PDB file of C-alpha atoms in Angstrom:
ATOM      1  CA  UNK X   1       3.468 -16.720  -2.135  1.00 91.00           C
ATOM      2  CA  UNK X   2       2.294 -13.086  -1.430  1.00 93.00           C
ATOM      3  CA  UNK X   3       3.012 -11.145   1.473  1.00 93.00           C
ATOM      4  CA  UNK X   4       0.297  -8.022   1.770  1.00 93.00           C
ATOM      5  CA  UNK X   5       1.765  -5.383   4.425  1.00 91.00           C
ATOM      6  CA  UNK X   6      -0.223  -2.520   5.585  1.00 89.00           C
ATOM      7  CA  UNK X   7       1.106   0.087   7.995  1.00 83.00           C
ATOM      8  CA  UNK X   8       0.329  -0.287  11.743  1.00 76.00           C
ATOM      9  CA  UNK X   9      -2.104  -2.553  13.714  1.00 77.00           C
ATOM     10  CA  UNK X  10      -5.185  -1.266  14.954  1.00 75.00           C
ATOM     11  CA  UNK X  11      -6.927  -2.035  18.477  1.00 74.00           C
ATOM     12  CA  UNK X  12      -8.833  -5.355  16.911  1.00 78.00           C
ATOM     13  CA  UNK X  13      -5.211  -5.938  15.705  1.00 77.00           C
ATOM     14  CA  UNK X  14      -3.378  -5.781  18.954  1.00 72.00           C
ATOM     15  CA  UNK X  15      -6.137  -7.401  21.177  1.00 75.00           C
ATOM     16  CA  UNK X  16      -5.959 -10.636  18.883  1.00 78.00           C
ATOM     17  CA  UNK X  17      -2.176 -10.482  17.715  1.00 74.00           C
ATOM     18  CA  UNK X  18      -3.390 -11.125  14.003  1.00 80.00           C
ATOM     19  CA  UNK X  19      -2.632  -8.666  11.613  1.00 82.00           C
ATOM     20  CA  UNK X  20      -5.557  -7.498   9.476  1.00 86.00           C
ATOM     21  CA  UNK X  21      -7.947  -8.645  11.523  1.00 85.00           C
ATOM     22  CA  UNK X  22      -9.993  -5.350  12.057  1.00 85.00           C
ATOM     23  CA  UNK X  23     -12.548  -3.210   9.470  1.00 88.00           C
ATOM     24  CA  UNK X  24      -9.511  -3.021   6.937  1.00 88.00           C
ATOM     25  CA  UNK X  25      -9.013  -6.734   7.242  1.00 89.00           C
ATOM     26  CA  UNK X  26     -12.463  -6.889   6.344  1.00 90.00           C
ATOM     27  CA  UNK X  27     -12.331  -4.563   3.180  1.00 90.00           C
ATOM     28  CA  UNK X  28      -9.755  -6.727   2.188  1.00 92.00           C
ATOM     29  CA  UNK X  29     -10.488 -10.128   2.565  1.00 91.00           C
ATOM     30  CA  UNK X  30     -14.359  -9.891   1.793  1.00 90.00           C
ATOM     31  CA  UNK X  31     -14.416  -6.732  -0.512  1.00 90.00           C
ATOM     32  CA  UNK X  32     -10.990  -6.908  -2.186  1.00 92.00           C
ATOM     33  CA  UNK X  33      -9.594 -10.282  -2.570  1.00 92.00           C
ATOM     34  CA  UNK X  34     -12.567 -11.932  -3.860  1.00 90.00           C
ATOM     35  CA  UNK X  35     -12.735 -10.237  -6.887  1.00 90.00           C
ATOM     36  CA  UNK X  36      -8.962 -11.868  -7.952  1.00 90.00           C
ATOM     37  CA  UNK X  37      -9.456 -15.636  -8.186  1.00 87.00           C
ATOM     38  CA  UNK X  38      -6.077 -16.220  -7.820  1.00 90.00           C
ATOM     39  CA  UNK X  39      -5.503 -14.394  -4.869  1.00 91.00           C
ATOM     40  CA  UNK X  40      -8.719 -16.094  -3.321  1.00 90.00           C
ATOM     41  CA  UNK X  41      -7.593 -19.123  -3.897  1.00 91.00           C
ATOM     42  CA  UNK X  42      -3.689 -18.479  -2.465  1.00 91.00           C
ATOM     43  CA  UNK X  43      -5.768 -17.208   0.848  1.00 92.00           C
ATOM     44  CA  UNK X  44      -7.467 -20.326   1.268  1.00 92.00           C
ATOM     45  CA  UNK X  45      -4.545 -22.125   0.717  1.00 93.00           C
ATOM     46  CA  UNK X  46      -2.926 -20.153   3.256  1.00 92.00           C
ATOM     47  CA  UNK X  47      -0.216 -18.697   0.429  1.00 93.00           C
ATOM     48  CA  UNK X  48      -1.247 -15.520   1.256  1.00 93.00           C
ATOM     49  CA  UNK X  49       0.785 -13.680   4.340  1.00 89.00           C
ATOM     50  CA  UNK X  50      -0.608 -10.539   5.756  1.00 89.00           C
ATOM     51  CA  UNK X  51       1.731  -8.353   7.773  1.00 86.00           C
ATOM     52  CA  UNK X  52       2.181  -4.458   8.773  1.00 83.00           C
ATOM     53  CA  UNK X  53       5.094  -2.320   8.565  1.00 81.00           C
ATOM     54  CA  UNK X  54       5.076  -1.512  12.213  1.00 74.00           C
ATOM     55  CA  UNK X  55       3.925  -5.021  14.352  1.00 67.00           C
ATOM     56  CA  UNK X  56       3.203  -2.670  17.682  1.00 65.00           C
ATOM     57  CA  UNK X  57       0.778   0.004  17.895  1.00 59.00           C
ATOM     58  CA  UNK X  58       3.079   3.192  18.895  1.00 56.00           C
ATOM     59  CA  UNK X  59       2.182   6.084  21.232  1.00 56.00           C
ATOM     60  CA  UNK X  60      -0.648   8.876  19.847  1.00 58.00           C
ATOM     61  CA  UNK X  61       1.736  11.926  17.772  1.00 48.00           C
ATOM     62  CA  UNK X  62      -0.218  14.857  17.703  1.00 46.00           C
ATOM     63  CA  UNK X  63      -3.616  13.208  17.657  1.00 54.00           C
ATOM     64  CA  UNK X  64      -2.330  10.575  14.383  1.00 58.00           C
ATOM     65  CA  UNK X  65      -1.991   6.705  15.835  1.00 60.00           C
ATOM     66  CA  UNK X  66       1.098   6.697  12.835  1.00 63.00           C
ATOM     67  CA  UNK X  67       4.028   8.451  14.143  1.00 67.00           C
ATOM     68  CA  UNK X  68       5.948  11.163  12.328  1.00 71.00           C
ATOM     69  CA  UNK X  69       9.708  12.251  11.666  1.00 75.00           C
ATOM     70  CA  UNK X  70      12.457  10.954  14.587  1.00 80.00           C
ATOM     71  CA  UNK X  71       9.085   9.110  16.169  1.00 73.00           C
ATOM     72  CA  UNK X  72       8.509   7.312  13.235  1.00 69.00           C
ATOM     73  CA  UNK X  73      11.580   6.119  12.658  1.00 72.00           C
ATOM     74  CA  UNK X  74      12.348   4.757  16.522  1.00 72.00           C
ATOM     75  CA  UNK X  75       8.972   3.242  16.279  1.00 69.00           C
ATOM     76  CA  UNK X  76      10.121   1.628  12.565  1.00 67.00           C
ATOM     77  CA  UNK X  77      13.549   0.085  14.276  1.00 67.00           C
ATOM     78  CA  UNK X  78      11.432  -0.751  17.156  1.00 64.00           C
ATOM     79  CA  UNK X  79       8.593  -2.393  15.693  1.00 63.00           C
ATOM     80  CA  UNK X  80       9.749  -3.766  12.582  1.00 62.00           C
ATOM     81  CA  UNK X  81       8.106  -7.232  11.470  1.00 58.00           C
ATOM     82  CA  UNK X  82       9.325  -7.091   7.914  1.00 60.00           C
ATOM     83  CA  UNK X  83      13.153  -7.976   8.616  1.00 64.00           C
ATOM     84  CA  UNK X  84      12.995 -11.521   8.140  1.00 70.00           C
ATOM     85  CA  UNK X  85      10.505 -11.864   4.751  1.00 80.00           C
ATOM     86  CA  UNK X  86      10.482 -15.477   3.324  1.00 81.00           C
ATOM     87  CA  UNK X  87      12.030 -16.687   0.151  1.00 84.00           C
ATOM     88  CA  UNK X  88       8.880 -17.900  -0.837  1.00 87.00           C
ATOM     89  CA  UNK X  89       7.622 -14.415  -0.953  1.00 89.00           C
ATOM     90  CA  UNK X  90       7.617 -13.976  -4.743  1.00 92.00           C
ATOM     91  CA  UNK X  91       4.904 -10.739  -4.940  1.00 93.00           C
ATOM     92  CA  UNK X  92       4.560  -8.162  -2.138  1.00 94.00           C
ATOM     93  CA  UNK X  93       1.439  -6.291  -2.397  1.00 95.00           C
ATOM     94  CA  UNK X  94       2.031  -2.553  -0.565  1.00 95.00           C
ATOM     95  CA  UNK X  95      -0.572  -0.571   1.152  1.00 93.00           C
ATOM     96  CA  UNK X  96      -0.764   3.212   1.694  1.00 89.00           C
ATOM     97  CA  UNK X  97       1.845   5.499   1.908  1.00 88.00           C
ATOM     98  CA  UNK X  98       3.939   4.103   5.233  1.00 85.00           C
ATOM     99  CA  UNK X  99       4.333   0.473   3.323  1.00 89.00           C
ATOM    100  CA  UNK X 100       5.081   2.507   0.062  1.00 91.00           C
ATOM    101  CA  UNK X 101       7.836   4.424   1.192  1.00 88.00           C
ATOM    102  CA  UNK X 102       9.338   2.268   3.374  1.00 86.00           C
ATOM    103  CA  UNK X 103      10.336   0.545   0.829  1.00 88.00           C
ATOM    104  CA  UNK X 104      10.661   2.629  -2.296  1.00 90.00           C
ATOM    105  CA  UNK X 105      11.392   6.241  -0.007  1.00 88.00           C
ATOM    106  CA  UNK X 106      14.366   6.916  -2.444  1.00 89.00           C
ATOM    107  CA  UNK X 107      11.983   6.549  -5.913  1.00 89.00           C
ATOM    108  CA  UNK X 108       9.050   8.239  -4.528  1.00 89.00           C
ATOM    109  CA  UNK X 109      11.268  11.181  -2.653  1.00 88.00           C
ATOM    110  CA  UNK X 110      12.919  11.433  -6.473  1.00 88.00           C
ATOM    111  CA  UNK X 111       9.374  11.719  -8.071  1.00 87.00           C
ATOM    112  CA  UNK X 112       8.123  13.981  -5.825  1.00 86.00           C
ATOM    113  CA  UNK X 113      11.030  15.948  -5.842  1.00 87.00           C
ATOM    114  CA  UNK X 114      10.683  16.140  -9.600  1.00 85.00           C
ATOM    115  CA  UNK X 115       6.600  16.841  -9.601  1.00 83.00           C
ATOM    116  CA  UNK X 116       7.301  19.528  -7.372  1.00 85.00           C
ATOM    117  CA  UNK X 117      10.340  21.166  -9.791  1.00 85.00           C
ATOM    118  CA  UNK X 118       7.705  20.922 -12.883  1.00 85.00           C
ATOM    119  CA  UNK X 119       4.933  22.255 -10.672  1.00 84.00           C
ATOM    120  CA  UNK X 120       3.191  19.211 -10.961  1.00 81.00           C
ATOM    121  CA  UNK X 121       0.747  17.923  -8.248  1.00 81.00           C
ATOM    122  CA  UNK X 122       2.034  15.050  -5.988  1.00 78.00           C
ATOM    123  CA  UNK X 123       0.714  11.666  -6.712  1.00 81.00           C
ATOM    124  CA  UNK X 124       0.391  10.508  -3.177  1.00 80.00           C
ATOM    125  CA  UNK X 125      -0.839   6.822  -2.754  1.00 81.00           C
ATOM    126  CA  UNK X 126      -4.667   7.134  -5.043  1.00 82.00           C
ATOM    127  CA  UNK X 127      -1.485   8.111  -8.064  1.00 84.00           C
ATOM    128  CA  UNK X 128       0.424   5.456  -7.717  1.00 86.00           C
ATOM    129  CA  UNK X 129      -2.012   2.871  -7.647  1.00 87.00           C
ATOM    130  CA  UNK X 130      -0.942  -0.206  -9.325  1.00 88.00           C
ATOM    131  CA  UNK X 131       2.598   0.716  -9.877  1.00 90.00           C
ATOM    132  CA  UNK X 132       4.780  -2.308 -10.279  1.00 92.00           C
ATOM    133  CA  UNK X 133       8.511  -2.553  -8.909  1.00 91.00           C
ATOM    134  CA  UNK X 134      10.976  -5.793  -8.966  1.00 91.00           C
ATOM    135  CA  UNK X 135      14.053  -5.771  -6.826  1.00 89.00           C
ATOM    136  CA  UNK X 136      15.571  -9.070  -5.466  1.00 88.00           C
ATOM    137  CA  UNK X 137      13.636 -11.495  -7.925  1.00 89.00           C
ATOM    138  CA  UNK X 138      10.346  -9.869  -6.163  1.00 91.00           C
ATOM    139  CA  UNK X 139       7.663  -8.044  -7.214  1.00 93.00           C
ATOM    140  CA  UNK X 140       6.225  -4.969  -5.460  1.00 94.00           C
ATOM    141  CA  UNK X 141       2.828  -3.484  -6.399  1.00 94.00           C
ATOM    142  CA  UNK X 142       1.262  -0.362  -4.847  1.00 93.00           C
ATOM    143  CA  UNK X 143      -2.083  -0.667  -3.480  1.00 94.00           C
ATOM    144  CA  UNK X 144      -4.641   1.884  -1.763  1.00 93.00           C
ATOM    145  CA  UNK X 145      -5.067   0.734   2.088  1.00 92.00           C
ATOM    146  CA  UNK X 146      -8.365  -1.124   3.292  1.00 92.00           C
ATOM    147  CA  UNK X 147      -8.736   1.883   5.422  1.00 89.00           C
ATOM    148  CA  UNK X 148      -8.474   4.293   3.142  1.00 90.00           C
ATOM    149  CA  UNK X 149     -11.170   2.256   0.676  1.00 91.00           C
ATOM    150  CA  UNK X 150     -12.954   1.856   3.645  1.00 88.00           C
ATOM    151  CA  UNK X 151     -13.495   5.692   4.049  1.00 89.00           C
ATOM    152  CA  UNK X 152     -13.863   5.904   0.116  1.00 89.00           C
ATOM    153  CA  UNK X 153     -15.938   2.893  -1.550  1.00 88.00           C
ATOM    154  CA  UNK X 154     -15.826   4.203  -5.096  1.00 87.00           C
ATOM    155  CA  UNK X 155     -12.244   2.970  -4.644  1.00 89.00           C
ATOM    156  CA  UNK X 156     -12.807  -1.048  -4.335  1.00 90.00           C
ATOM    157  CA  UNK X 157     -12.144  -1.605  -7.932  1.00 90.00           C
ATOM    158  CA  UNK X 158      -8.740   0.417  -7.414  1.00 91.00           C
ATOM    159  CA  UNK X 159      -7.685  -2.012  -4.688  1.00 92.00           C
ATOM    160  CA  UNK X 160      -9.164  -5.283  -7.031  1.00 92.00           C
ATOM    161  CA  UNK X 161      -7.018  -3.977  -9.425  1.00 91.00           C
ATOM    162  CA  UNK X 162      -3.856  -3.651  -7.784  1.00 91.00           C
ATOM    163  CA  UNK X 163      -4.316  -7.381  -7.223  1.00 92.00           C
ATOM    164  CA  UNK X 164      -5.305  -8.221 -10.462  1.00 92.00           C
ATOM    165  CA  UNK X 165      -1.952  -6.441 -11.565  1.00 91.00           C
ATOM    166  CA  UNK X 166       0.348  -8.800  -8.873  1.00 91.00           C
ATOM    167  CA  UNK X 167      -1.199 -11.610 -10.604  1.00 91.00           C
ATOM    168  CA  UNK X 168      -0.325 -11.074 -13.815  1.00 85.00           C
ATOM    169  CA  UNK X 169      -3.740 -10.619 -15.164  1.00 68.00           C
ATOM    170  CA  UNK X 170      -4.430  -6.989 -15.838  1.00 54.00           C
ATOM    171  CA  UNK X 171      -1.937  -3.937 -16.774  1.00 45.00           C
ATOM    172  CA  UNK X 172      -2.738  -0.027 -15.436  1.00 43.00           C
ATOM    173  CA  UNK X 173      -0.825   2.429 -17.788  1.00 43.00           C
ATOM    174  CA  UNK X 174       0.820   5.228 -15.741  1.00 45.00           C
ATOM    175  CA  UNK X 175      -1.307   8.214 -17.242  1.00 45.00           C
ATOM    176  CA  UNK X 176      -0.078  11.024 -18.877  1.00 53.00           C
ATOM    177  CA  UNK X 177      -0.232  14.518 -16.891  1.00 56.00           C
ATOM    178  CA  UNK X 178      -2.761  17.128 -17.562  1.00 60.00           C
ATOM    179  CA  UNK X 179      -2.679  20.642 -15.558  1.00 67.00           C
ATOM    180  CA  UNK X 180      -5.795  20.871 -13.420  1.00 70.00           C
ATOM    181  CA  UNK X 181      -6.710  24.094 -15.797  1.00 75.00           C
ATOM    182  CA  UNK X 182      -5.896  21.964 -18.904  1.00 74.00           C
ATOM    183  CA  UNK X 183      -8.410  19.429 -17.666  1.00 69.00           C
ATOM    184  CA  UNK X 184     -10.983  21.802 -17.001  1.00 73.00           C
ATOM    185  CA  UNK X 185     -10.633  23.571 -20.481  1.00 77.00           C
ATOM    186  CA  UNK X 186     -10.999  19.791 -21.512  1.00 69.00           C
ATOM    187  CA  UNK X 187     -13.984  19.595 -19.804  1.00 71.00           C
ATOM    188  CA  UNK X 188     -16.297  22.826 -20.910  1.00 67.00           C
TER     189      UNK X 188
END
């Protein structure tokens, strides 16, 4: 099975206690998972669980529905609904930052840590696109959220790739770094 978390539910979300059910739900399940026959066909035979990292919509921080520092994490031991994951659960598909760091913060705190010491732009979420972990006997692939493809269209085939990766069926190459001036130079 697959288990796709996002990050926090939005009204449509809360009204219909569904996860997934709003605009990103609808990126996803008409735009995204379509183009990955194997993921299609899991959804419609209900092997495909969809889930956020926070189950409750928290309070408004500073004009962002996602809380940040202490309020994040009371929200996070508050509203967790990822506790009790399935065995079944073989590939966990991760969506946006929140998901992301939740449960790789060590790794990506590392990295960035690193990027930073080598002057090196952060990768943030569009960077780590179809990044593979496995911990447990799972697998854990980063994904762009819904939302954020949503807002950005040119990125669908970003997010059908990330699936295409938990599948098995396609392979992104981390790429190699290249100085913004470097790139230019390239360029011209």
């Amino acid at each position: 099975e697959y288990l796709f978390i996002a990050e926090a539910p939005g009204k449509n979300e809360i009204a219909l206690a569904e996860p997934m059910v709003g605009q990103a739900g609808f990126v996803l399940k008409n735009w995204i998972m379509p183009a990955v026959s194997t993921i299609k066909i899991a959804h419609e035979k209900n092997k495909v669980g969809l889930a956020n990292v926070l189950r409750c919509l928290p309070k408004e921080v500073q004009g962002r529905p996602y809380p940040k520092g202490k309020d994040k994490e009371a929200a996070e031991k508050y509203c967790r609904q990822y506790d009790n994951i399935p065995d079944s659960v073989h590939t966990m598909i991760l969506f946006g930052e929140h998901a992301q760091r939740l449960f790789f913060k060590q790794e990506l705190d590392a990295e960035d840590a690193s990027d930073k010491r080598l002057g090196h732009d952060l990768k943030g979420v569009t960077g780590r696109i179809g990044r593979v972990y496995e911990r447990g006997g799972r697998r854990y692939i980063f994904a762009p959220h819904p939302a954020f493809i949503l807002r950005q269209p040119a990125l669908i085939t970003h997010g059908q790739r990330a699936l295409e990766i938990a599948v098995g069926s396609d392979q992104l190459l981390e790429p190699s770094y290249l100085p913004w001036a470097m790139a230019l130079e390239q360029l011209s």
